[in-house]
Amino acid sequence: MAAVTMRLSEIGQQLRAFRLESGMRADEIAARLGVSRAALYRYEKGEVIKLDTVQRLAELLRVSPLTLLGIGVEYYSRPLSFFERARQVEEEADQILQIADPVAYLVTSQEYDRLLSRVITDHTDDLQLVEQHLAILTARKESYRVRRPTMITMLNELTIERFLTRGVAESIPMSDDLRNESRIIAAQEIENIIGMIEAEPIGLQFSLLSDVDNPTNCMLMRGRERMMLAINPFRCDTSPSAATGVSLITSAPEAVNAHQRVIEVLWRESIKGRDAVERLRELLAQHAIQ
């Protein structure tokens, strides 16, 4: 019973993420659930939801009731909803282990965010969607800045080479001048990572995966109660309207344990410290903007 009670407390978080995933308005969801919009917002803030409402919500969103109770697997086909759910889990995590896209977003620079904001705003007609997307990314960074969970990040050498060649937000069309600027920012981000490796800040570690083709981007987020696994095809510098993949979040022990074993092996075999710095500098030199 204690486990079920603990899961019920998370439904509000998942409800907001699922609402963003569905694209439905709050009043529309409330009407279909047979509750007021005020009640819906209270549920999102964490108030306990009646089990019959959980059942109706599961039917509405076409997910298993067990998923809403945090026992199954949560699936997201939109970056917005995945990043919102990731934000919620990160806020309770004491440790983050991840295989990341070219950078670890939580420690990227303000210049990275400014460029990303410009590119996404220019490319997306739905300004409300843009505002929600950027607000969620900002909230993730702020939570990390305040809480400072331990973070171990492995970066893929092949992905970094592509990042330096194509720049930030490679999948989003942009002018030649802006593309050149995005490449400059990409190089600056790798320089920043080199600086962090050399500084060895407490609770923040990086390593480099070499000769590993297309490792799955994933995060293991360990909190006091349990560990959550997130597998995500969406890069942080993608368009919020992208719909080219499906991400998932689960606490299923078999999934968590299998990924933890793989991550631990990759970490042991990855390039660290001075060797990682030297290799990153070589990549920067090879892909320097002429």
PDB file of N, CA and C in Angstrom, residues 79-140:
ATOM      1  N   PRO A  79       8.897  16.259 -28.071  1.00  0.00           N
ATOM      2  CA  PRO A  79       9.975  16.722 -27.189  1.00  0.00           C
ATOM      3  C   PRO A  79       9.454  17.489 -25.977  1.00  0.00           C
ATOM      4  N   LEU A  80       8.413  18.319 -26.185  1.00  0.00           N
ATOM      5  CA  LEU A  80       7.899  19.157 -25.107  1.00  0.00           C
ATOM      6  C   LEU A  80       7.494  18.327 -23.899  1.00  0.00           C
ATOM      7  N   SER A  81       6.702  17.293 -24.134  1.00  0.00           N
ATOM      8  CA  SER A  81       6.200  16.492 -23.019  1.00  0.00           C
ATOM      9  C   SER A  81       7.313  15.665 -22.380  1.00  0.00           C
ATOM     10  N   PHE A  82       8.246  15.160 -23.205  1.00  0.00           N
ATOM     11  CA  PHE A  82       9.347  14.399 -22.613  1.00  0.00           C
ATOM     12  C   PHE A  82      10.205  15.280 -21.717  1.00  0.00           C
ATOM     13  N   PHE A  83      10.580  16.472 -22.202  1.00  0.00           N
ATOM     14  CA  PHE A  83      11.438  17.344 -21.406  1.00  0.00           C
ATOM     15  C   PHE A  83      10.741  17.808 -20.132  1.00  0.00           C
ATOM     16  N   GLU A  84       9.427  17.969 -20.182  1.00  0.00           N
ATOM     17  CA  GLU A  84       8.689  18.321 -18.975  1.00  0.00           C
ATOM     18  C   GLU A  84       8.758  17.179 -17.965  1.00  0.00           C
ATOM     19  N   ARG A  85       8.574  15.959 -18.430  1.00  0.00           N
ATOM     20  CA  ARG A  85       8.633  14.814 -17.509  1.00  0.00           C
ATOM     21  C   ARG A  85      10.056  14.627 -16.983  1.00  0.00           C
ATOM     22  N   ALA A  86      11.051  14.829 -17.851  1.00  0.00           N
ATOM     23  CA  ALA A  86      12.443  14.736 -17.404  1.00  0.00           C
ATOM     24  C   ALA A  86      12.723  15.776 -16.330  1.00  0.00           C
ATOM     25  N   ARG A  87      12.196  16.976 -16.514  1.00  0.00           N
ATOM     26  CA  ARG A  87      12.370  18.038 -15.504  1.00  0.00           C
ATOM     27  C   ARG A  87      11.830  17.588 -14.155  1.00  0.00           C
ATOM     28  N   GLN A  88      10.657  16.978 -14.166  1.00  0.00           N
ATOM     29  CA  GLN A  88      10.043  16.541 -12.916  1.00  0.00           C
ATOM     30  C   GLN A  88      10.904  15.498 -12.203  1.00  0.00           C
ATOM     31  N   VAL A  89      11.417  14.544 -12.973  1.00  0.00           N
ATOM     32  CA  VAL A  89      12.239  13.487 -12.369  1.00  0.00           C
ATOM     33  C   VAL A  89      13.576  14.051 -11.898  1.00  0.00           C
ATOM     34  N   GLU A  90      14.168  14.940 -12.681  1.00  0.00           N
ATOM     35  CA  GLU A  90      15.454  15.547 -12.305  1.00  0.00           C
ATOM     36  C   GLU A  90      15.345  16.325 -11.002  1.00  0.00           C
ATOM     37  N   GLU A  91      14.190  16.923 -10.749  1.00  0.00           N
ATOM     38  CA  GLU A  91      14.016  17.707  -9.526  1.00  0.00           C
ATOM     39  C   GLU A  91      14.092  16.859  -8.266  1.00  0.00           C
ATOM     40  N   GLU A  92      13.951  15.551  -8.415  1.00  0.00           N
ATOM     41  CA  GLU A  92      14.013  14.654  -7.259  1.00  0.00           C
ATOM     42  C   GLU A  92      15.245  13.759  -7.294  1.00  0.00           C
ATOM     43  N   ALA A  93      16.107  13.950  -8.290  1.00  0.00           N
ATOM     44  CA  ALA A  93      17.269  13.078  -8.457  1.00  0.00           C
ATOM     45  C   ALA A  93      18.466  13.595  -7.670  1.00  0.00           C
ATOM     46  N   ASP A  94      19.180  12.680  -7.065  1.00  0.00           N
ATOM     47  CA  ASP A  94      20.438  13.006  -6.387  1.00  0.00           C
ATOM     48  C   ASP A  94      21.641  12.692  -7.267  1.00  0.00           C
ATOM     49  N   GLN A  95      21.437  11.824  -8.256  1.00  0.00           N
ATOM     50  CA  GLN A  95      22.526  11.446  -9.152  1.00  0.00           C
ATOM     51  C   GLN A  95      21.971  11.231 -10.550  1.00  0.00           C
ATOM     52  N   ILE A  96      22.690  11.723 -11.549  1.00  0.00           N
ATOM     53  CA  ILE A  96      22.312  11.531 -12.948  1.00  0.00           C
ATOM     54  C   ILE A  96      23.485  10.884 -13.673  1.00  0.00           C
ATOM     55  N   LEU A  97      23.232   9.726 -14.281  1.00  0.00           N
ATOM     56  CA  LEU A  97      24.215   9.054 -15.129  1.00  0.00           C
ATOM     57  C   LEU A  97      23.653   9.100 -16.538  1.00  0.00           C
ATOM     58  N   GLN A  98      24.427   9.570 -17.498  1.00  0.00           N
ATOM     59  CA  GLN A  98      23.835   9.715 -18.826  1.00  0.00           C
ATOM     60  C   GLN A  98      24.830   9.516 -19.954  1.00  0.00           C
ATOM     61  N   ILE A  99      24.286   8.980 -21.044  1.00  0.00           N
ATOM     62  CA  ILE A  99      24.949   9.032 -22.338  1.00  0.00           C
ATOM     63  C   ILE A  99      24.208  10.117 -23.099  1.00  0.00           C
ATOM     64  N   ALA A 100      24.879  11.228 -23.358  1.00  0.00           N
ATOM     65  CA  ALA A 100      24.199  12.422 -23.841  1.00  0.00           C
ATOM     66  C   ALA A 100      24.488  12.677 -25.308  1.00  0.00           C
ATOM     67  N   ASP A 101      23.640  13.545 -25.909  1.00  0.00           N
ATOM     68  CA  ASP A 101      23.940  14.051 -27.230  1.00  0.00           C
ATOM     69  C   ASP A 101      25.160  14.966 -27.116  1.00  0.00           C
ATOM     70  N   PRO A 102      25.553  15.728 -28.106  1.00  0.00           N
ATOM     71  CA  PRO A 102      26.918  16.290 -28.117  1.00  0.00           C
ATOM     72  C   PRO A 102      27.330  17.048 -26.869  1.00  0.00           C
ATOM     73  N   VAL A 103      26.372  17.545 -26.103  1.00  0.00           N
ATOM     74  CA  VAL A 103      26.685  18.272 -24.880  1.00  0.00           C
ATOM     75  C   VAL A 103      25.754  17.804 -23.770  1.00  0.00           C
ATOM     76  N   ALA A 104      26.098  18.124 -22.537  1.00  0.00           N
ATOM     77  CA  ALA A 104      25.199  17.878 -21.413  1.00  0.00           C
ATOM     78  C   ALA A 104      24.382  19.150 -21.216  1.00  0.00           C
ATOM     79  N   TYR A 105      23.113  19.127 -21.620  1.00  0.00           N
ATOM     80  CA  TYR A 105      22.348  20.373 -21.692  1.00  0.00           C
ATOM     81  C   TYR A 105      22.349  21.148 -20.378  1.00  0.00           C
ATOM     82  N   LEU A 106      22.287  20.472 -19.260  1.00  0.00           N
ATOM     83  CA  LEU A 106      22.148  21.161 -17.968  1.00  0.00           C
ATOM     84  C   LEU A 106      23.329  22.066 -17.644  1.00  0.00           C
ATOM     85  N   VAL A 107      24.461  21.858 -18.311  1.00  0.00           N
ATOM     86  CA  VAL A 107      25.622  22.717 -18.051  1.00  0.00           C
ATOM     87  C   VAL A 107      26.069  23.466 -19.302  1.00  0.00           C
ATOM     88  N   THR A 108      25.180  23.623 -20.267  1.00  0.00           N
ATOM     89  CA  THR A 108      25.512  24.432 -21.439  1.00  0.00           C
ATOM     90  C   THR A 108      25.467  25.915 -21.074  1.00  0.00           C
ATOM     91  N   SER A 109      26.009  26.729 -21.966  1.00  0.00           N
ATOM     92  CA  SER A 109      26.181  28.157 -21.697  1.00  0.00           C
ATOM     93  C   SER A 109      24.937  28.967 -22.044  1.00  0.00           C
ATOM     94  N   GLN A 110      24.935  30.229 -21.604  1.00  0.00           N
ATOM     95  CA  GLN A 110      23.856  31.146 -21.969  1.00  0.00           C
ATOM     96  C   GLN A 110      23.865  31.414 -23.478  1.00  0.00           C
ATOM     97  N   GLU A 111      25.030  31.435 -24.085  1.00  0.00           N
ATOM     98  CA  GLU A 111      25.124  31.649 -25.530  1.00  0.00           C
ATOM     99  C   GLU A 111      24.412  30.525 -26.280  1.00  0.00           C
ATOM    100  N   TYR A 112      24.568  29.309 -25.807  1.00  0.00           N
ATOM    101  CA  TYR A 112      23.882  28.163 -26.402  1.00  0.00           C
ATOM    102  C   TYR A 112      22.374  28.385 -26.335  1.00  0.00           C
ATOM    103  N   ASP A 113      21.876  28.769 -25.174  1.00  0.00           N
ATOM    104  CA  ASP A 113      20.435  28.992 -25.007  1.00  0.00           C
ATOM    105  C   ASP A 113      19.925  30.133 -25.873  1.00  0.00           C
ATOM    106  N   ARG A 114      20.702  31.198 -25.947  1.00  0.00           N
ATOM    107  CA  ARG A 114      20.264  32.340 -26.764  1.00  0.00           C
ATOM    108  C   ARG A 114      20.156  31.963 -28.241  1.00  0.00           C
ATOM    109  N   LEU A 115      21.147  31.238 -28.734  1.00  0.00           N
ATOM    110  CA  LEU A 115      21.092  30.823 -30.131  1.00  0.00           C
ATOM    111  C   LEU A 115      19.919  29.865 -30.352  1.00  0.00           C
ATOM    112  N   LEU A 116      19.755  28.919 -29.444  1.00  0.00           N
ATOM    113  CA  LEU A 116      18.666  27.947 -29.582  1.00  0.00           C
ATOM    114  C   LEU A 116      17.316  28.648 -29.594  1.00  0.00           C
ATOM    115  N   SER A 117      17.159  29.643 -28.736  1.00  0.00           N
ATOM    116  CA  SER A 117      15.906  30.397 -28.689  1.00  0.00           C
ATOM    117  C   SER A 117      15.638  31.099 -30.017  1.00  0.00           C
ATOM    118  N   ARG A 118      16.658  31.722 -30.586  1.00  0.00           N
ATOM    119  CA  ARG A 118      16.497  32.422 -31.877  1.00  0.00           C
ATOM    120  C   ARG A 118      16.097  31.448 -32.978  1.00  0.00           C
ATOM    121  N   VAL A 119      16.793  30.334 -33.051  1.00  0.00           N
ATOM    122  CA  VAL A 119      16.560  29.381 -34.131  1.00  0.00           C
ATOM    123  C   VAL A 119      15.168  28.769 -34.018  1.00  0.00           C
ATOM    124  N   ILE A 120      14.785  28.353 -32.811  1.00  0.00           N
ATOM    125  CA  ILE A 120      13.478  27.725 -32.626  1.00  0.00           C
ATOM    126  C   ILE A 120      12.361  28.718 -32.898  1.00  0.00           C
ATOM    127  N   THR A 121      12.513  29.945 -32.423  1.00  0.00           N
ATOM    128  CA  THR A 121      11.482  30.971 -32.634  1.00  0.00           C
ATOM    129  C   THR A 121      11.304  31.263 -34.113  1.00  0.00           C
ATOM    130  N   ASP A 122      12.398  31.344 -34.855  1.00  0.00           N
ATOM    131  CA  ASP A 122      12.319  31.636 -36.288  1.00  0.00           C
ATOM    132  C   ASP A 122      11.699  30.488 -37.073  1.00  0.00           C
ATOM    133  N   HIS A 123      11.851  29.268 -36.562  1.00  0.00           N
ATOM    134  CA  HIS A 123      11.449  28.085 -37.328  1.00  0.00           C
ATOM    135  C   HIS A 123      10.049  27.601 -36.992  1.00  0.00           C
ATOM    136  N   THR A 124       9.493  28.005 -35.854  1.00  0.00           N
ATOM    137  CA  THR A 124       8.222  27.461 -35.384  1.00  0.00           C
ATOM    138  C   THR A 124       7.147  28.536 -35.384  1.00  0.00           C
ATOM    139  N   ASP A 125       6.016  28.241 -36.023  1.00  0.00           N
ATOM    140  CA  ASP A 125       4.925  29.217 -36.103  1.00  0.00           C
ATOM    141  C   ASP A 125       4.139  29.321 -34.794  1.00  0.00           C
ATOM    142  N   ASP A 126       4.091  28.241 -34.043  1.00  0.00           N
ATOM    143  CA  ASP A 126       3.307  28.206 -32.800  1.00  0.00           C
ATOM    144  C   ASP A 126       4.136  28.825 -31.668  1.00  0.00           C
ATOM    145  N   LEU A 127       3.918  30.114 -31.405  1.00  0.00           N
ATOM    146  CA  LEU A 127       4.723  30.813 -30.406  1.00  0.00           C
ATOM    147  C   LEU A 127       4.453  30.297 -28.998  1.00  0.00           C
ATOM    148  N   GLN A 128       3.224  29.860 -28.728  1.00  0.00           N
ATOM    149  CA  GLN A 128       2.926  29.307 -27.406  1.00  0.00           C
ATOM    150  C   GLN A 128       3.730  28.030 -27.172  1.00  0.00           C
ATOM    151  N   LEU A 129       3.835  27.200 -28.202  1.00  0.00           N
ATOM    152  CA  LEU A 129       4.634  25.981 -28.107  1.00  0.00           C
ATOM    153  C   LEU A 129       6.098  26.325 -27.853  1.00  0.00           C
ATOM    154  N   VAL A 130       6.606  27.324 -28.551  1.00  0.00           N
ATOM    155  CA  VAL A 130       7.987  27.763 -28.359  1.00  0.00           C
ATOM    156  C   VAL A 130       8.219  28.232 -26.929  1.00  0.00           C
ATOM    157  N   GLU A 131       7.300  29.060 -26.414  1.00  0.00           N
ATOM    158  CA  GLU A 131       7.433  29.578 -25.060  1.00  0.00           C
ATOM    159  C   GLU A 131       7.422  28.455 -24.033  1.00  0.00           C
ATOM    160  N   GLN A 132       6.531  27.490 -24.201  1.00  0.00           N
ATOM    161  CA  GLN A 132       6.472  26.357 -23.280  1.00  0.00           C
ATOM    162  C   GLN A 132       7.772  25.563 -23.328  1.00  0.00           C
ATOM    163  N   HIS A 133       8.256  25.294 -24.531  1.00  0.00           N
ATOM    164  CA  HIS A 133       9.475  24.502 -24.715  1.00  0.00           C
ATOM    165  C   HIS A 133      10.670  25.172 -24.044  1.00  0.00           C
ATOM    166  N   LEU A 134      10.858  26.453 -24.318  1.00  0.00           N
ATOM    167  CA  LEU A 134      12.001  27.176 -23.757  1.00  0.00           C
ATOM    168  C   LEU A 134      11.875  27.327 -22.247  1.00  0.00           C
ATOM    169  N   ALA A 135      10.635  27.505 -21.761  1.00  0.00           N
ATOM    170  CA  ALA A 135      10.423  27.633 -20.316  1.00  0.00           C
ATOM    171  C   ALA A 135      10.784  26.340 -19.595  1.00  0.00           C
ATOM    172  N   ILE A 136      10.458  25.209 -20.197  1.00  0.00           N
ATOM    173  CA  ILE A 136      10.786  23.921 -19.583  1.00  0.00           C
ATOM    174  C   ILE A 136      12.297  23.706 -19.549  1.00  0.00           C
ATOM    175  N   LEU A 137      12.976  24.031 -20.653  1.00  0.00           N
ATOM    176  CA  LEU A 137      14.438  23.895 -20.680  1.00  0.00           C
ATOM    177  C   LEU A 137      15.084  24.805 -19.632  1.00  0.00           C
ATOM    178  N   THR A 138      14.567  26.035 -19.511  1.00  0.00           N
ATOM    179  CA  THR A 138      15.097  26.976 -18.512  1.00  0.00           C
ATOM    180  C   THR A 138      14.885  26.433 -17.102  1.00  0.00           C
ATOM    181  N   ALA A 139      13.708  25.864 -16.853  1.00  0.00           N
ATOM    182  CA  ALA A 139      13.404  25.321 -15.524  1.00  0.00           C
ATOM    183  C   ALA A 139      14.310  24.143 -15.191  1.00  0.00           C
ATOM    184  N   ARG A 140      14.648  23.341 -16.183  1.00  0.00           N
ATOM    185  CA  ARG A 140      15.567  22.219 -15.946  1.00  0.00           C
ATOM    186  C   ARG A 140      16.932  22.728 -15.504  1.00  0.00           C
TER     187      ARG A 140
END
